[in-house]
PDB file of C-alpha atoms in Angstrom:
ATOM      1  CA  ARG A   1     106.563  87.167  93.009  1.00  0.00           C
ATOM      2  CA  VAL A   2     107.762  87.810  96.538  1.00  0.00           C
ATOM      3  CA  ILE A   3     111.819  88.011  95.290  1.00  0.00           C
ATOM      4  CA  ILE A   4     110.767  89.716  92.589  1.00  0.00           C
ATOM      5  CA  PHE A   5     108.904  92.882  95.428  1.00  0.00           C
ATOM      6  CA  ILE A   6     112.655  92.233  97.444  1.00  0.00           C
ATOM      7  CA  LEU A   7     114.418  93.248  94.839  1.00  0.00           C
ATOM      8  CA  MET A   8     113.028  96.233  93.453  1.00  0.00           C
ATOM      9  CA  ASN A   9     111.874  97.156  96.834  1.00  0.00           C
ATOM     10  CA  GLY A  10     115.307  96.084  99.176  1.00  0.00           C
ATOM     11  CA  LYS A  11     116.714  99.127 100.935  1.00  0.00           C
ATOM     12  CA  VAL A  12     118.971  99.443 104.070  1.00  0.00           C
ATOM     13  CA  GLU A  13     117.348 102.568 105.427  1.00  0.00           C
ATOM     14  CA  PRO A  14     113.676 104.317 103.896  1.00  0.00           C
ATOM     15  CA  ILE A  15     113.245 106.912 101.371  1.00  0.00           C
ATOM     16  CA  PHE A  16     113.969 110.178 102.640  1.00  0.00           C
ATOM     17  CA  LEU A  17     110.401 112.445 102.120  1.00  0.00           C
ATOM     18  CA  TYR A  18     112.175 115.952 101.455  1.00  0.00           C
ATOM     19  CA  GLY A  19     110.334 118.070 104.604  1.00  0.00           C
ATOM     20  CA  THR A  20     110.580 115.569 107.319  1.00  0.00           C
ATOM     21  CA  PRO A  21     113.532 115.549 110.275  1.00  0.00           C
ATOM     22  CA  ASP A  22     116.453 113.923 110.295  1.00  0.00           C
ATOM     23  CA  SER A  23     117.221 110.879 112.361  1.00  0.00           C
ATOM     24  CA  ALA A  24     118.636 112.744 114.692  1.00  0.00           C
ATOM     25  CA  ARG A  25     115.868 114.148 115.216  1.00  0.00           C
ATOM     26  CA  ARG A  26     114.178 111.232 114.837  1.00  0.00           C
ATOM     27  CA  SER A  27     116.104 109.736 117.027  1.00  0.00           C
ATOM     28  CA  ASP A  28     114.792 112.116 119.664  1.00  0.00           C
ATOM     29  CA  SER A  29     111.037 111.785 118.767  1.00  0.00           C
ATOM     30  CA  GLY A  30     109.692 110.802 122.792  1.00  0.00           C
ATOM     31  CA  ARG A  31     108.793 107.195 121.006  1.00  0.00           C
ATOM     32  CA  GLY A  32     109.959 103.882 123.082  1.00  0.00           C
ATOM     33  CA  TRP A  33     111.132 100.412 121.473  1.00  0.00           C
ATOM     34  CA  SER A  34     107.772  99.244 121.985  1.00  0.00           C
ATOM     35  CA  ALA A  35     105.811 101.938 120.156  1.00  0.00           C
ATOM     36  CA  ASN A  36     108.454 101.681 117.290  1.00  0.00           C
ATOM     37  CA  LEU A  37     108.047  97.881 116.768  1.00  0.00           C
ATOM     38  CA  ALA A  38     104.555  97.908 117.098  1.00  0.00           C
ATOM     39  CA  ARG A  39     104.561 101.072 113.773  1.00  0.00           C
ATOM     40  CA  ASP A  40     106.733  98.428 112.213  1.00  0.00           C
ATOM     41  CA  LEU A  41     105.539  95.800 112.555  1.00  0.00           C
ATOM     42  CA  THR A  42     102.327  97.163 111.352  1.00  0.00           C
ATOM     43  CA  VAL A  43     104.054  98.443 108.466  1.00  0.00           C
ATOM     44  CA  ASN A  44     105.483  95.430 107.728  1.00  0.00           C
ATOM     45  CA  LEU A  45     101.408  94.478 108.082  1.00  0.00           C
ATOM     46  CA  ALA A  46     100.992  96.464 105.785  1.00  0.00           C
ATOM     47  CA  TRP A  47     103.531  95.536 102.444  1.00  0.00           C
ATOM     48  CA  VAL A  48     102.134  91.674 103.155  1.00  0.00           C
ATOM     49  CA  ALA A  49      98.220  92.636 102.727  1.00  0.00           C
ATOM     50  CA  MET A  50      99.262  94.876 100.113  1.00  0.00           C
ATOM     51  CA  LEU A  51     101.432  92.561  97.885  1.00  0.00           C
ATOM     52  CA  GLY A  52      99.288  89.863  98.652  1.00  0.00           C
ATOM     53  CA  THR A  53      96.204  92.159  96.661  1.00  0.00           C
ATOM     54  CA  CYS A  54      98.694  92.321  93.789  1.00  0.00           C
ATOM     55  CA  ILE A  55      99.189  87.800  94.547  1.00  0.00           C
ATOM     56  CA  PHE A  56      95.277  88.028  94.231  1.00  0.00           C
ATOM     57  CA  ALA A  57      94.501  89.922  90.796  1.00  0.00           C
ATOM     58  CA  GLU A  58      97.940  88.204  89.152  1.00  0.00           C
ATOM     59  CA  VAL A  59      96.957  85.023  89.881  1.00  0.00           C
ATOM     60  CA  TRP A  60      92.759  85.684  89.515  1.00  0.00           C
ATOM     61  CA  LEU A  61      93.089  88.595  86.907  1.00  0.00           C
ATOM     62  CA  LEU A  62      95.733  88.760  85.002  1.00  0.00           C
ATOM     63  CA  LEU A  63      97.141  85.320  84.314  1.00  0.00           C
ATOM     64  CA  PRO A  64      94.159  83.593  83.196  1.00  0.00           C
ATOM     65  CA  THR A  65      93.707  85.941  80.545  1.00  0.00           C
ATOM     66  CA  ILE A  66      97.228  84.371  79.132  1.00  0.00           C
ATOM     67  CA  LYS A  67      96.003  80.688  79.620  1.00  0.00           C
ATOM     68  CA  GLY A  68      97.238  78.694  76.446  1.00  0.00           C
ATOM     69  CA  LEU A  69      99.198  81.532  75.489  1.00  0.00           C
ATOM     70  CA  ASP A  70     102.620  79.992  74.176  1.00  0.00           C
ATOM     71  CA  TRP A  71     104.069  79.065  71.321  1.00  0.00           C
ATOM     72  CA  SER A  72     103.930  75.297  71.208  1.00  0.00           C
ATOM     73  CA  THR A  73     100.542  75.760  71.646  1.00  0.00           C
ATOM     74  CA  THR A  74      99.675  79.149  69.597  1.00  0.00           C
ATOM     75  CA  CYS A  75     102.890  78.967  66.786  1.00  0.00           C
ATOM     76  CA  GLY A  76     103.422  75.258  67.035  1.00  0.00           C
ATOM     77  CA  LEU A  77     107.341  76.352  67.799  1.00  0.00           C
ATOM     78  CA  ASP A  78     108.481  72.783  70.224  1.00  0.00           C
ATOM     79  CA  LEU A  79     111.682  73.776  71.699  1.00  0.00           C
ATOM     80  CA  LEU A  80     111.521  71.540  74.342  1.00  0.00           C
ATOM     81  CA  GLY A  81     110.695  68.582  71.672  1.00  0.00           C
ATOM     82  CA  ASP A  82     110.229  65.002  73.859  1.00  0.00           C
ATOM     83  CA  ILE A  83     111.246  66.829  77.412  1.00  0.00           C
ATOM     84  CA  SER A  84     107.653  68.355  78.204  1.00  0.00           C
ATOM     85  CA  GLY A  85     105.971  65.179  77.725  1.00  0.00           C
ATOM     86  CA  LEU A  86     103.302  67.292  75.631  1.00  0.00           C
ATOM     87  CA  PRO A  87     102.138  66.315  73.107  1.00  0.00           C
ATOM     88  CA  ALA A  88     103.744  68.228  69.503  1.00  0.00           C
ATOM     89  CA  SER A  89     100.857  71.415  68.435  1.00  0.00           C
ATOM     90  CA  THR A  90     101.072  72.215  64.728  1.00  0.00           C
ATOM     91  CA  GLY A  91     100.602  75.523  63.921  1.00  0.00           C
ATOM     92  CA  VAL A  92     102.876  77.706  61.286  1.00  0.00           C
ATOM     93  CA  CYS A  93     106.173  77.492  62.690  1.00  0.00           C
ATOM     94  CA  SER A  94     106.012  73.707  63.465  1.00  0.00           C
ATOM     95  CA  GLU A  95     107.890  72.992  59.497  1.00  0.00           C
ATOM     96  CA  SER A  96     111.718  74.380  60.288  1.00  0.00           C
ATOM     97  CA  THR A  97     111.291  75.286  57.292  1.00  0.00           C
ATOM     98  CA  GLN A  98     108.511  78.777  58.116  1.00  0.00           C
ATOM     99  CA  SER A  99     110.562  79.075  61.219  1.00  0.00           C
ATOM    100  CA  ALA A 100     112.140  82.566  59.023  1.00  0.00           C
ATOM    101  CA  SER A 101     108.389  82.845  58.294  1.00  0.00           C
ATOM    102  CA  PHE A 102     106.149  85.417  57.622  1.00  0.00           C
ATOM    103  CA  GLN A 103     103.474  83.759  59.504  1.00  0.00           C
ATOM    104  CA  CYS A 104     105.386  82.597  62.412  1.00  0.00           C
ATOM    105  CA  LEU A 105     107.463  85.568  63.318  1.00  0.00           C
ATOM    106  CA  SER A 106     104.043  87.168  63.737  1.00  0.00           C
ATOM    107  CA  CYS A 107     102.592  84.017  65.624  1.00  0.00           C
ATOM    108  CA  LEU A 108     105.840  84.876  67.964  1.00  0.00           C
ATOM    109  CA  SER A 109     106.479  88.236  68.826  1.00  0.00           C
ATOM    110  CA  SER A 110     102.742  88.608  69.554  1.00  0.00           C
ATOM    111  CA  VAL A 111     102.738  85.998  72.529  1.00  0.00           C
ATOM    112  CA  GLY A 112     105.665  87.325  73.750  1.00  0.00           C
ATOM    113  CA  THR A 113     104.692  90.530  73.617  1.00  0.00           C
ATOM    114  CA  GLY A 114     101.618  89.059  75.373  1.00  0.00           C
ATOM    115  CA  TRP A 115     104.031  87.498  77.893  1.00  0.00           C
ATOM    116  CA  LEU A 116     105.424  91.051  78.326  1.00  0.00           C
ATOM    117  CA  LEU A 117     102.781  93.337  78.947  1.00  0.00           C
ATOM    118  CA  VAL A 118     102.152  90.279  81.828  1.00  0.00           C
ATOM    119  CA  LEU A 119     105.551  90.983  83.781  1.00  0.00           C
ATOM    120  CA  ILE A 120     105.469  94.262  83.066  1.00  0.00           C
ATOM    121  CA  SER A 121     101.811  94.540  85.327  1.00  0.00           C
ATOM    122  CA  SER A 122     103.187  92.236  87.074  1.00  0.00           C
ATOM    123  CA  LEU A 123     106.204  94.468  88.104  1.00  0.00           C
ATOM    124  CA  VAL A 124     103.921  97.712  88.656  1.00  0.00           C
ATOM    125  CA  ASP A 125     100.916  96.589  90.038  1.00  0.00           C
ATOM    126  CA  ILE A 126     102.301  97.379  93.664  1.00  0.00           C
ATOM    127  CA  TYR A 127     102.288 100.410  93.029  1.00  0.00           C
ATOM    128  CA  PHE A 128      98.642 101.090  91.923  1.00  0.00           C
ATOM    129  CA  VAL A 129      97.859  99.052  95.533  1.00  0.00           C
ATOM    130  CA  PHE A 130     100.521 101.181  96.735  1.00  0.00           C
ATOM    131  CA  TYR A 131      98.609 104.237  96.175  1.00  0.00           C
ATOM    132  CA  LEU A 132      94.996 102.900  96.525  1.00  0.00           C
ATOM    133  CA  ALA A 133      96.638 101.972  99.508  1.00  0.00           C
ATOM    134  CA  SER A 134      97.919 105.274 100.537  1.00  0.00           C
ATOM    135  CA  ALA A 135      95.013 107.426  99.468  1.00  0.00           C
ATOM    136  CA  VAL A 136      92.282 105.131 101.552  1.00  0.00           C
ATOM    137  CA  VAL A 137      94.073 104.720 104.449  1.00  0.00           C
ATOM    138  CA  GLY A 138      95.562 108.498 104.990  1.00  0.00           C
ATOM    139  CA  GLY A 139      92.129 109.694 104.712  1.00  0.00           C
ATOM    140  CA  ILE A 140      90.938 107.507 107.471  1.00  0.00           C
ATOM    141  CA  MET A 141      93.834 108.584 109.405  1.00  0.00           C
ATOM    142  CA  GLY A 142      93.815 112.194 108.589  1.00  0.00           C
ATOM    143  CA  HIS A 143      90.163 112.363 109.875  1.00  0.00           C
ATOM    144  CA  HIS A 144      91.043 110.500 112.581  1.00  0.00           C
ATOM    145  CA  ARG A 145      93.861 113.210 114.049  1.00  0.00           C
ATOM    146  CA  HIS A 146      91.160 116.059 112.695  1.00  0.00           C
ATOM    147  CA  LEU A 147      92.675 117.301 109.624  1.00  0.00           C
ATOM    148  CA  ASN A 148      89.975 117.638 107.421  1.00  0.00           C
ATOM    149  CA  ASP A 149      89.913 121.200 106.563  1.00  0.00           C
ATOM    150  CA  LEU A 150      93.669 121.854 106.626  1.00  0.00           C
ATOM    151  CA  LYS A 151      93.911 123.135 102.756  1.00  0.00           C
ATOM    152  CA  ASN A 152      90.650 125.478 104.145  1.00  0.00           C
ATOM    153  CA  THR A 153      92.192 128.873 103.479  1.00  0.00           C
ATOM    154  CA  SER A 154      89.327 130.912 105.683  1.00  0.00           C
ATOM    155  CA  LEU A 155      90.437 128.748 109.329  1.00  0.00           C
ATOM    156  CA  PRO A 156      92.544 130.093 111.707  1.00  0.00           C
ATOM    157  CA  ILE A 157      95.194 128.566 112.958  1.00  0.00           C
ATOM    158  CA  ASP A 158      97.278 128.219 115.801  1.00  0.00           C
ATOM    159  CA  LEU A 159     100.467 127.657 116.518  1.00  0.00           C
ATOM    160  CA  ARG A 160     101.745 128.247 119.956  1.00  0.00           C
ATOM    161  CA  GLU A 161     103.097 126.076 121.442  1.00  0.00           C
ATOM    162  CA  HIS A 162     101.513 124.149 124.057  1.00  0.00           C
ATOM    163  CA  GLN A 163      98.052 126.405 123.173  1.00  0.00           C
ATOM    164  CA  GLY A 164      96.759 126.368 119.447  1.00  0.00           C
ATOM    165  CA  ARG A 165      94.630 123.140 119.041  1.00  0.00           C
ATOM    166  CA  GLU A 166      96.699 122.817 115.261  1.00  0.00           C
ATOM    167  CA  ALA A 167     100.109 123.715 117.600  1.00  0.00           C
ATOM    168  CA  SER A 168      98.743 120.551 119.396  1.00  0.00           C
ATOM    169  CA  LEU A 169      97.808 118.641 116.304  1.00  0.00           C
ATOM    170  CA  PHE A 170     101.274 118.744 115.015  1.00  0.00           C
ATOM    171  CA  GLU A 171     103.070 117.279 118.182  1.00  0.00           C
ATOM    172  CA  ARG A 172     100.518 114.591 117.948  1.00  0.00           C
ATOM    173  CA  THR A 173     101.481 114.229 114.378  1.00  0.00           C
ATOM    174  CA  PHE A 174     105.580 114.899 113.946  1.00  0.00           C
ATOM    175  CA  GLY A 175     107.122 114.348 117.761  1.00  0.00           C
ATOM    176  CA  PRO A 176     108.603 117.416 120.358  1.00  0.00           C
ATOM    177  CA  GLY A 177     110.206 118.700 117.149  1.00  0.00           C
ATOM    178  CA  TRP A 178     107.662 119.276 114.931  1.00  0.00           C
ATOM    179  CA  GLN A 179     108.577 122.992 114.749  1.00  0.00           C
ATOM    180  CA  HIS A 180     111.766 121.662 112.155  1.00  0.00           C
ATOM    181  CA  VAL A 181     108.883 120.617 110.521  1.00  0.00           C
ATOM    182  CA  TRP A 182     106.775 123.433 110.190  1.00  0.00           C
ATOM    183  CA  ARG A 183     109.685 125.876 109.300  1.00  0.00           C
ATOM    184  CA  VAL A 184     110.926 123.210 106.378  1.00  0.00           C
ATOM    185  CA  MET A 185     107.757 123.235 105.045  1.00  0.00           C
ATOM    186  CA  VAL A 186     107.462 126.973 104.156  1.00  0.00           C
ATOM    187  CA  LYS A 187     111.168 127.110 102.837  1.00  0.00           C
ATOM    188  CA  GLY A 188     110.121 124.603 100.837  1.00  0.00           C
ATOM    189  CA  LEU A 189     106.666 127.105  99.441  1.00  0.00           C
ATOM    190  CA  LEU A 190     109.237 130.085  99.091  1.00  0.00           C
ATOM    191  CA  VAL A 191     111.850 128.159  97.872  1.00  0.00           C
ATOM    192  CA  GLU A 192     108.292 126.839  95.151  1.00  0.00           C
ATOM    193  CA  SER A 193     107.603 130.569  94.717  1.00  0.00           C
ATOM    194  CA  LEU A 194     103.838 129.691  96.231  1.00  0.00           C
ATOM    195  CA  ILE A 195     104.166 132.397  98.749  1.00  0.00           C
ATOM    196  CA  SER A 196     106.072 135.591  99.178  1.00  0.00           C
ATOM    197  CA  PRO A 197     109.203 136.150 102.052  1.00  0.00           C
ATOM    198  CA  LYS A 198     106.981 138.120 104.044  1.00  0.00           C
ATOM    199  CA  GLN A 199     104.405 134.951 104.590  1.00  0.00           C
ATOM    200  CA  ALA A 200     107.288 132.920 104.992  1.00  0.00           C
ATOM    201  CA  GLN A 201     108.097 135.107 107.601  1.00  0.00           C
ATOM    202  CA  SER A 202     104.760 135.626 109.546  1.00  0.00           C
ATOM    203  CA  LEU A 203     104.146 131.951 108.744  1.00  0.00           C
ATOM    204  CA  ALA A 204     107.742 130.747 110.833  1.00  0.00           C
ATOM    205  CA  GLN A 205     107.132 133.335 113.158  1.00  0.00           C
ATOM    206  CA  ALA A 206     103.572 131.944 114.311  1.00  0.00           C
ATOM    207  CA  ALA A 207     104.910 128.593 115.358  1.00  0.00           C
ATOM    208  CA  GLY A 208     107.230 130.521 117.302  1.00  0.00           C
ATOM    209  CA  VAL A 209     110.011 129.477 115.382  1.00  0.00           C
ATOM    210  CA  ALA A 210     112.727 132.037 113.019  1.00  0.00           C
ATOM    211  CA  LEU A 211     112.893 131.512 108.671  1.00  0.00           C
ATOM    212  CA  ASP A 212     117.066 130.640 108.970  1.00  0.00           C
ATOM    213  CA  GLU A 213     118.113 128.105 111.188  1.00  0.00           C
ATOM    214  CA  ALA A 214     120.953 130.354 111.675  1.00  0.00           C
ATOM    215  CA  ASP A 215     118.524 132.606 113.542  1.00  0.00           C
ATOM    216  CA  ALA A 216     117.223 129.742 115.263  1.00  0.00           C
ATOM    217  CA  PRO A 217     118.389 130.577 118.993  1.00  0.00           C
ATOM    218  CA  MET A 218     115.347 132.919 120.213  1.00  0.00           C
ATOM    219  CA  THR A 219     114.811 133.272 123.909  1.00  0.00           C
ATOM    220  CA  GLN A 220     111.634 131.996 125.204  1.00  0.00           C
ATOM    221  CA  ARG A 221     110.251 135.921 125.612  1.00  0.00           C
ATOM    222  CA  ALA A 222     110.463 136.628 122.361  1.00  0.00           C
ATOM    223  CA  ARG A 223     108.885 133.237 121.133  1.00  0.00           C
ATOM    224  CA  VAL A 224     105.819 133.937 123.168  1.00  0.00           C
ATOM    225  CA  LYS A 225     105.692 137.364 122.124  1.00  0.00           C
ATOM    226  CA  ASN A 226     106.038 136.775 118.588  1.00  0.00           C
ATOM    227  CA  GLN A 227     103.961 133.888 118.954  1.00  0.00           C
ATOM    228  CA  LYS A 228     100.484 134.507 117.748  1.00  0.00           C
ATOM    229  CA  PRO A 229      96.934 133.429 115.842  1.00  0.00           C
ATOM    230  CA  ILE A 230      97.220 133.229 111.594  1.00  0.00           C
TER     231      ILE A 230
END
């Protein structure tokens, strides 16, 4: 099970999530080697816990459902002969003349389908566990970071740097370059036509950044002048 997990999920670099800073910007996020080590250990322990949950579910819940379900016991097809050391079982495939009969093929395909379902379940259960863990842990982290009402459109947000409450939360979460993350988020909403160009411009100005990176170099006076709670 560990080998399957490594082969399916082993990557040299983590998946790049759209909207996060690139590697050059992340390297200057203000985290030291001890913070990076603690973060890596936390992530690895989380994956070990999720993988252990999958193995526990497979051993105690999934595999017992097909206990004794094999070609030899169920269908009487003895492929190993005397190698296994088990007594031969009788079934619809016991006789050599019955190996191509409809009853034998139906039994073999039914048993094979059952094992195939178990194999597929063992490949995809990690994703269900991951989504469940993400929901639970993400909810706890969001509550700890006071992000409960971010989807409430009736609440005002203050993104003024070193002044606004939401600006402090963004900086605590994404680091000093959080304005770049905000710009990418706003541009993503604009590209998907979820907000108008005027709304996108207002959201960018609220954080003191230009919507287009070509216009990003702004004077500090202009940034302070344009920044206002929204």
